[in-house]
Coordinates of C-alpha atoms and ligand atoms in Angstrom, one line a residue:
M1 CA -0.2 0.0 0.2
H2 CA 1.3 3.1 -1.1
S3 CA 1.0 6.5 0.7
P4 CA -1.5 8.7 -1.7
N5 CA 0.7 11.6 -1.0
P6 CA 4.1 10.4 -0.6
I7 CA 7.0 12.9 0.2
Q8 CA 8.5 13.9 -2.9
C9 CA 12.0 15.3 -3.4
V10 CA 14.1 16.9 -6.0
V11 CA 17.4 15.0 -5.3
P12 CA 16.9 11.3 -5.4
D13 CA 18.0 9.3 -2.2
Y14 CA 20.1 7.1 -4.5
V15 CA 22.3 10.1 -5.5
L16 CA 22.9 10.8 -1.7
V17 CA 23.2 7.2 -1.0
E18 CA 26.1 7.5 -3.6
I19 CA 28.0 10.3 -2.0
A20 CA 27.9 8.9 1.4
K21 CA 29.7 5.6 -0.3
R22 CA 32.0 7.9 -2.4
G23 CA 32.7 11.1 -0.5
D24 CA 35.0 12.1 2.3
E25 CA 33.6 12.5 5.9
A26 CA 32.1 16.0 5.4
D27 CA 30.4 14.7 2.2
R28 CA 29.2 11.8 4.0
D29 CA 27.8 13.6 7.0
A30 CA 26.0 16.1 4.7
A31 CA 24.5 13.3 2.8
L32 CA 23.4 11.1 5.6
S33 CA 21.9 13.8 7.5
T34 CA 19.8 14.8 4.4
L35 CA 18.7 11.2 4.0
A36 CA 17.7 11.2 7.8
V37 CA 15.2 14.2 7.1
S38 CA 13.7 12.8 4.4
T39 CA 12.9 9.5 6.4
T40 CA 11.6 11.8 9.3
L41 CA 9.4 13.5 7.0
R42 CA 8.1 10.3 5.2
S43 CA 7.2 8.9 8.5
A44 CA 5.5 12.0 10.0
R45 CA 3.5 12.2 6.7
S46 CA 2.3 8.6 6.7
Q47 CA 1.3 9.2 10.8
A48 CA -0.6 12.5 9.7
E49 CA -2.5 10.6 6.7
A50 CA -3.3 7.4 9.1
A51 CA -4.8 10.1 11.5
R52 CA -6.7 11.9 9.2
S53 CA -8.1 8.8 7.6
A54 CA -8.9 7.1 10.9
A55 CA -10.9 10.7 11.6
G56 CA -12.8 10.2 8.4
T57 CA -11.9 13.6 6.8
P58 CA -10.9 13.6 3.3
L59 CA -7.2 14.2 2.6
V60 CA -7.9 16.8 -0.3
A61 CA -9.9 19.7 1.3
T62 CA -12.7 20.6 -1.1
A63 CA -12.1 24.2 -1.2
G64 CA -14.6 26.5 -2.9
L65 CA -13.6 28.2 -5.6
R66 CA -11.9 31.7 -5.0
E67 CA -11.0 34.6 -7.0
P68 CA -8.1 33.6 -8.8
T69 CA -5.3 35.8 -6.9
M70 CA -2.0 34.6 -6.0
D71 CA -1.6 33.8 -2.1
R72 CA 2.0 33.2 -0.9
V73 CA 3.3 32.5 2.7
I74 CA 6.8 31.7 3.3
R75 CA 7.8 30.3 6.8
D76 CA 11.2 30.4 8.3
A77 CA 12.0 27.1 10.1
K78 CA 15.4 28.7 11.4
T79 CA 17.3 25.3 10.6
G80 CA 14.6 23.3 12.6
V81 CA 12.1 21.1 11.2
D82 CA 8.8 22.8 12.2
T83 CA 6.6 22.7 9.0
G84 CA 4.3 25.4 11.1
S85 CA 7.2 27.7 11.9
P86 CA 6.3 31.4 11.6
I87 CA 5.4 33.1 8.5
V88 CA 8.1 35.7 7.6
R89 CA 6.7 37.1 4.4
K90 CA 3.2 36.9 2.9
E91 CA 1.3 38.1 0.0
G92 CA 1.6 42.1 -0.2
D93 CA 4.8 42.0 1.9
G94 CA 8.2 43.7 0.4
R95 CA 11.2 42.1 0.2
V96 CA 12.5 40.8 3.4
G97 CA 16.4 40.8 2.5
D98 CA 16.9 37.0 3.5
P99 CA 17.6 35.7 -0.2
A100 CA 16.1 32.1 0.7
V101 CA 12.9 34.1 1.9
D102 CA 13.0 36.1 -1.2
E103 CA 13.8 33.5 -3.7
A104 CA 11.1 31.1 -2.7
F105 CA 8.6 33.8 -2.6
D106 CA 9.5 35.0 -6.2
H107 CA 9.7 31.6 -7.8
F108 CA 6.3 30.6 -6.4
G109 CA 4.9 33.7 -7.8
M110 CA 6.2 32.9 -11.1
T111 CA 5.1 29.4 -11.1
W112 CA 1.7 30.6 -10.1
K113 CA 1.7 32.9 -13.0
F114 CA 2.5 30.2 -15.3
F115 CA -0.1 28.0 -14.5
F116 CA -2.7 30.7 -14.4
E117 CA -1.8 32.5 -17.8
V118 CA -0.5 29.5 -19.6
L119 CA -2.9 26.7 -18.2
A120 CA -5.5 28.9 -16.8
R121 CA -5.3 26.9 -13.7
N122 CA -6.0 28.8 -10.5
S123 CA -3.1 27.4 -8.1
I124 CA -2.0 23.8 -7.4
D125 CA -5.5 22.6 -6.7
N126 CA -7.2 24.7 -9.3
A127 CA -9.1 26.3 -6.4
G128 CA -6.9 29.0 -5.2
M129 CA -4.7 27.1 -2.7
T130 CA -2.2 29.0 -0.8
L131 CA 1.2 28.2 -2.0
D132 CA 3.1 27.7 1.4
G133 CA 6.8 27.4 1.8
V134 CA 9.2 26.5 4.3
V135 CA 12.9 27.8 4.1
H136 CA 16.1 27.1 6.0
F137 CA 14.5 23.5 6.6
G138 CA 17.0 21.5 8.7
R139 CA 20.6 22.1 9.2
K140 CA 22.5 22.2 5.9
V141 CA 20.0 19.9 4.1
D142 CA 20.8 19.1 0.6
N143 CA 17.0 18.6 -0.6
A144 CA 13.8 20.4 -1.4
F145 CA 10.4 18.7 -0.6
W146 CA 6.9 18.6 -1.5
D147 CA 5.3 17.2 1.6
G148 CA 1.8 17.0 0.1
D149 CA 1.0 20.6 1.6
Q150 CA 3.9 22.5 1.7
M151 CA 7.2 23.2 -0.1
L152 CA 10.4 22.4 2.2
F153 CA 13.7 24.1 1.0
G154 CA 16.8 23.1 2.5
D155 CA 19.9 25.6 2.7
G156 CA 22.2 22.8 1.1
S157 CA 25.3 22.1 2.7
E158 CA 27.5 24.1 0.2
R159 CA 29.7 20.7 -0.3
L160 CA 27.1 19.1 -2.5
F161 CA 24.2 21.6 -3.1
T162 CA 23.8 25.2 -2.5
R163 CA 20.7 26.8 -1.4
L164 CA 17.8 24.9 -2.8
T165 CA 15.6 28.2 -3.3
K166 CA 17.8 29.6 -5.8
S167 CA 16.7 27.5 -8.6
L168 CA 13.1 28.0 -10.4
S169 CA 13.1 24.8 -12.0
V170 CA 13.4 23.2 -8.6
A171 CA 10.5 25.1 -7.4
A172 CA 8.2 24.6 -10.1
H173 CA 9.2 21.0 -10.2
E174 CA 8.0 20.7 -6.6
L175 CA 4.8 22.6 -7.0
G176 CA 4.2 20.6 -10.0
H177 CA 4.3 17.7 -7.6
G178 CA 1.1 19.4 -6.1
V179 CA -0.6 19.8 -9.5
I180 CA -0.1 16.1 -10.4
Q181 CA -1.3 15.0 -6.9
F182 CA -4.7 16.6 -7.6
D183 CA -5.0 16.0 -11.2
G184 CA -3.5 12.4 -11.7
P185 CA -2.6 11.6 -9.3
L186 CA 0.4 8.9 -10.8
V187 CA 0.9 6.3 -8.3
Y188 CA 4.6 7.2 -7.1
Q189 CA 6.0 4.0 -7.7
G190 CA 7.7 2.3 -11.2
Q191 CA 6.4 3.5 -14.5
S192 CA 3.6 5.6 -13.0
G193 CA 5.9 7.2 -10.5
A194 CA 8.9 7.9 -13.2
L195 CA 5.7 9.6 -15.2
N196 CA 5.1 11.7 -12.0
E197 CA 8.7 12.6 -11.9
H198 CA 8.7 13.3 -15.9
I199 CA 5.9 15.6 -15.6
A200 CA 7.2 17.2 -12.5
D201 CA 10.5 18.2 -14.4
A202 CA 8.5 19.1 -17.9
F203 CA 6.6 21.8 -15.6
G204 CA 10.1 22.9 -13.9
V205 CA 11.6 23.6 -17.3
M206 CA 8.8 24.9 -18.8
V207 CA 8.2 27.6 -16.1
H208 CA 12.0 28.5 -16.4
Q209 CA 11.6 28.7 -20.3
W210 CA 8.5 31.0 -20.0
V211 CA 9.9 33.3 -17.3
H212 CA 13.1 33.5 -19.8
H213 CA 11.3 33.9 -22.7
E214 CA 13.1 30.7 -24.5
T215 CA 12.3 28.9 -27.6
V216 CA 13.0 25.3 -27.7
E217 CA 16.3 25.7 -29.2
E218 CA 17.5 28.3 -26.9
A219 CA 16.6 26.6 -23.8
D220 CA 19.0 24.3 -21.8
W221 CA 16.4 21.7 -20.8
L222 CA 18.0 21.3 -17.5
L223 CA 16.4 21.0 -14.1
G224 CA 18.1 22.5 -11.0
A225 CA 21.3 24.0 -12.9
E226 CA 21.8 26.8 -10.0
I227 CA 21.9 24.3 -7.1
L228 CA 25.1 22.0 -7.6
A229 CA 27.7 23.1 -5.1
E230 CA 31.0 24.9 -6.2
G231 CA 33.4 22.2 -7.7
V232 CA 30.8 19.3 -8.4
K233 CA 31.4 18.1 -12.0
G234 CA 28.3 18.6 -13.6
K235 CA 25.6 20.8 -15.2
A236 CA 22.3 20.0 -13.3
L237 CA 20.3 17.3 -11.4
R238 CA 18.7 16.2 -14.7
S239 CA 18.9 17.0 -18.3
M240 CA 15.7 16.4 -20.5
K241 CA 17.6 16.7 -23.5
E242 CA 20.4 14.3 -22.9
P243 CA 19.3 12.2 -19.8
G244 CA 22.1 10.7 -18.4
T245 CA 24.6 13.5 -18.8
A246 CA 23.8 16.0 -16.0
F247 CA 26.4 15.0 -13.8
D248 CA 29.4 12.7 -13.7
D249 CA 31.5 13.5 -10.4
P250 CA 33.6 11.2 -8.3
R251 CA 31.5 11.6 -5.2
F252 CA 28.1 12.0 -6.9
G253 CA 28.8 9.3 -9.4
K254 CA 27.0 9.4 -12.7
D255 CA 23.6 10.4 -13.8
K256 CA 21.9 7.3 -14.3
Q257 CA 18.8 8.3 -16.5
P258 CA 18.2 6.1 -19.7
A259 CA 17.2 8.1 -22.7
H260 CA 15.4 4.9 -24.3
M261 CA 13.3 1.9 -23.3
K262 CA 16.3 -0.4 -24.4
D263 CA 18.1 1.0 -21.4
F264 CA 15.0 0.9 -18.9
V265 CA 16.6 0.3 -15.3
V266 CA 14.9 -2.5 -13.3
T267 CA 15.6 -1.7 -9.8
A268 CA 14.0 -1.7 -6.2
G269 CA 15.3 1.4 -5.4
D270 CA 14.1 5.1 -5.9
N271 CA 10.8 3.5 -5.8
G272 CA 11.3 1.4 -8.6
G273 CA 13.6 4.0 -10.5
V274 CA 11.1 7.0 -10.6
H275 CA 14.0 9.6 -10.8
I276 CA 15.8 7.3 -13.2
N277 CA 13.4 6.1 -15.8
S278 CA 12.0 9.4 -15.7
G279 CA 14.7 10.1 -18.4
I280 CA 12.6 8.4 -21.0
P281 CA 9.7 10.3 -20.9
N282 CA 11.5 13.3 -20.6
K283 CA 13.6 12.9 -23.6
A284 CA 10.1 11.9 -25.4
F285 CA 8.8 15.3 -24.2
F286 CA 12.0 17.4 -25.5
E287 CA 11.6 15.3 -28.9
I288 CA 7.8 16.5 -29.3
A289 CA 8.6 20.2 -28.2
S290 CA 11.6 20.3 -30.6
A291 CA 9.7 18.9 -33.5
L292 CA 7.0 21.6 -33.2
G293 CA 9.5 24.3 -32.6
G294 CA 8.8 27.7 -31.0
R295 CA 7.7 27.8 -27.0
S296 CA 7.5 24.2 -25.4
W297 CA 4.3 25.4 -23.4
E298 CA 2.5 26.6 -26.3
R299 CA 1.5 23.1 -27.9
A300 CA 3.7 20.3 -26.2
G301 CA 3.1 21.3 -22.9
R302 CA -0.7 22.1 -23.3
I303 CA -0.7 18.6 -24.9
L304 CA 1.0 17.2 -21.5
Y305 CA -1.2 19.1 -19.1
A306 CA -4.3 17.9 -20.8
T307 CA -3.2 14.5 -20.6
L308 CA -2.5 14.6 -16.9
G309 CA -5.9 16.0 -16.3
H310 CA -7.5 13.6 -18.7
E311 CA -10.4 11.5 -17.3
Q312 CA -8.9 8.4 -18.8
L313 CA -5.6 8.6 -17.3
R314 CA -5.0 5.6 -15.1
R315 CA -3.1 6.4 -11.7
N316 CA -1.0 3.4 -12.3
A317 CA -0.7 4.1 -16.2
D318 CA 2.7 2.8 -17.6
F319 CA 4.7 4.6 -20.4
R320 CA 2.7 3.2 -23.2
Q321 CA -0.7 3.7 -22.0
F322 CA 0.4 7.3 -21.0
A323 CA 1.8 7.8 -24.6
R324 CA -1.2 6.5 -26.3
L325 CA -3.6 9.1 -24.2
N326 CA -1.0 11.7 -25.1
H327 CA -1.5 11.1 -28.7
R328 CA -5.2 11.0 -28.2
V329 CA -5.1 14.2 -26.5
A330 CA -3.1 16.0 -29.4
G331 CA -5.6 14.7 -31.8
Q332 CA -8.7 15.9 -29.5
L333 CA -6.6 19.4 -29.1
F334 CA -5.3 19.9 -32.5
G335 CA -7.1 17.3 -35.0
V336 CA -6.5 13.4 -35.6
G337 CA -3.7 13.2 -38.0
S338 CA -2.6 16.9 -37.1
T339 CA 1.5 17.9 -37.0
E340 CA 0.9 18.0 -33.2
A341 CA -0.5 14.3 -33.0
E342 CA 2.3 13.3 -35.4
A343 CA 5.1 14.9 -33.2
V344 CA 3.7 13.1 -30.3
A345 CA 3.6 9.8 -31.9
N346 CA 7.0 10.1 -33.3
G347 CA 8.5 11.5 -29.9
W348 CA 7.5 8.5 -28.0
A349 CA 8.7 6.3 -30.9
S350 CA 12.0 7.8 -30.6
V351 CA 12.4 6.5 -27.0
G352 CA 11.4 3.0 -28.1
V353 CA 7.5 3.6 -26.7
E354 CA 5.2 2.5 -29.6
I355 CA 1.7 3.6 -29.5
Ligands
LIG401 ZN1 9.8 15.3 -8.0

């Protein structure tokens, strides 16, 4: 039985485990303490869910529709792990001068605007949900999390990662998990979990591209390019354009993402490879967007978003089922046999997923 709202983090555990094996003592301390935080969060989360389901309250609050206005709050955990820490900046407040607070606030704003202006979505739940973020979460934590309700940002150890709030694509990725939780939700295990990771990555890079007005050719298609600590040999956490090439570092190991079904990784770790095999749909999405040209969010992104929200999307969809629905949705939006539908079919075929 999988938790309906598992803790989702941007840095996969397997990378941290690799660092714990390969790094020096300080690297190992940084990696192990970050892993300990994810474990604590996971057990807190499942206890909260058990309590809620015992009380008979629905997991997803059915908030009434509100006016579509942005509502953000940022809390400062001051290196503790209290997700209910005091609010240090809320909607309407000016900058506070703490980069972690102001970056999280700004990146939430850009992500909210992307969903509203591009996809006509009113916040994460499409019902005006407050974007609630906690910064300075834990001591030197090398990760950022979506815990089902909130975004939690570590400060980074500066050995492995730097301040996690620095990256817009990381914030958009995590908030994207929120959107997927409300629309999919895709079970966070195996291929459906890799699709969950893939869609969060696609939101992450699209928000970045939208804010920077980049075309598909201009964009770097990297996730988390800003958060690798100085000296780490790599360009980002993941590359949608060239999965498997984001990093190759003596401490991190090499990026394990495949870009084709022939290299699909069968593993019990990482929830069945959710952060690993997501390379395959990531690459398919890059190919679809590149074939269509222009701006990724205009056609490829719209088709992806409509697929996620489609009533026929199954919670445990595998790559092939998702690709088929993706293709059907492209036909519904742009016409059967349209350039867009063709691009979708070809994109999936290029990574070995025949529809
Ligand atoms: Zn994720």
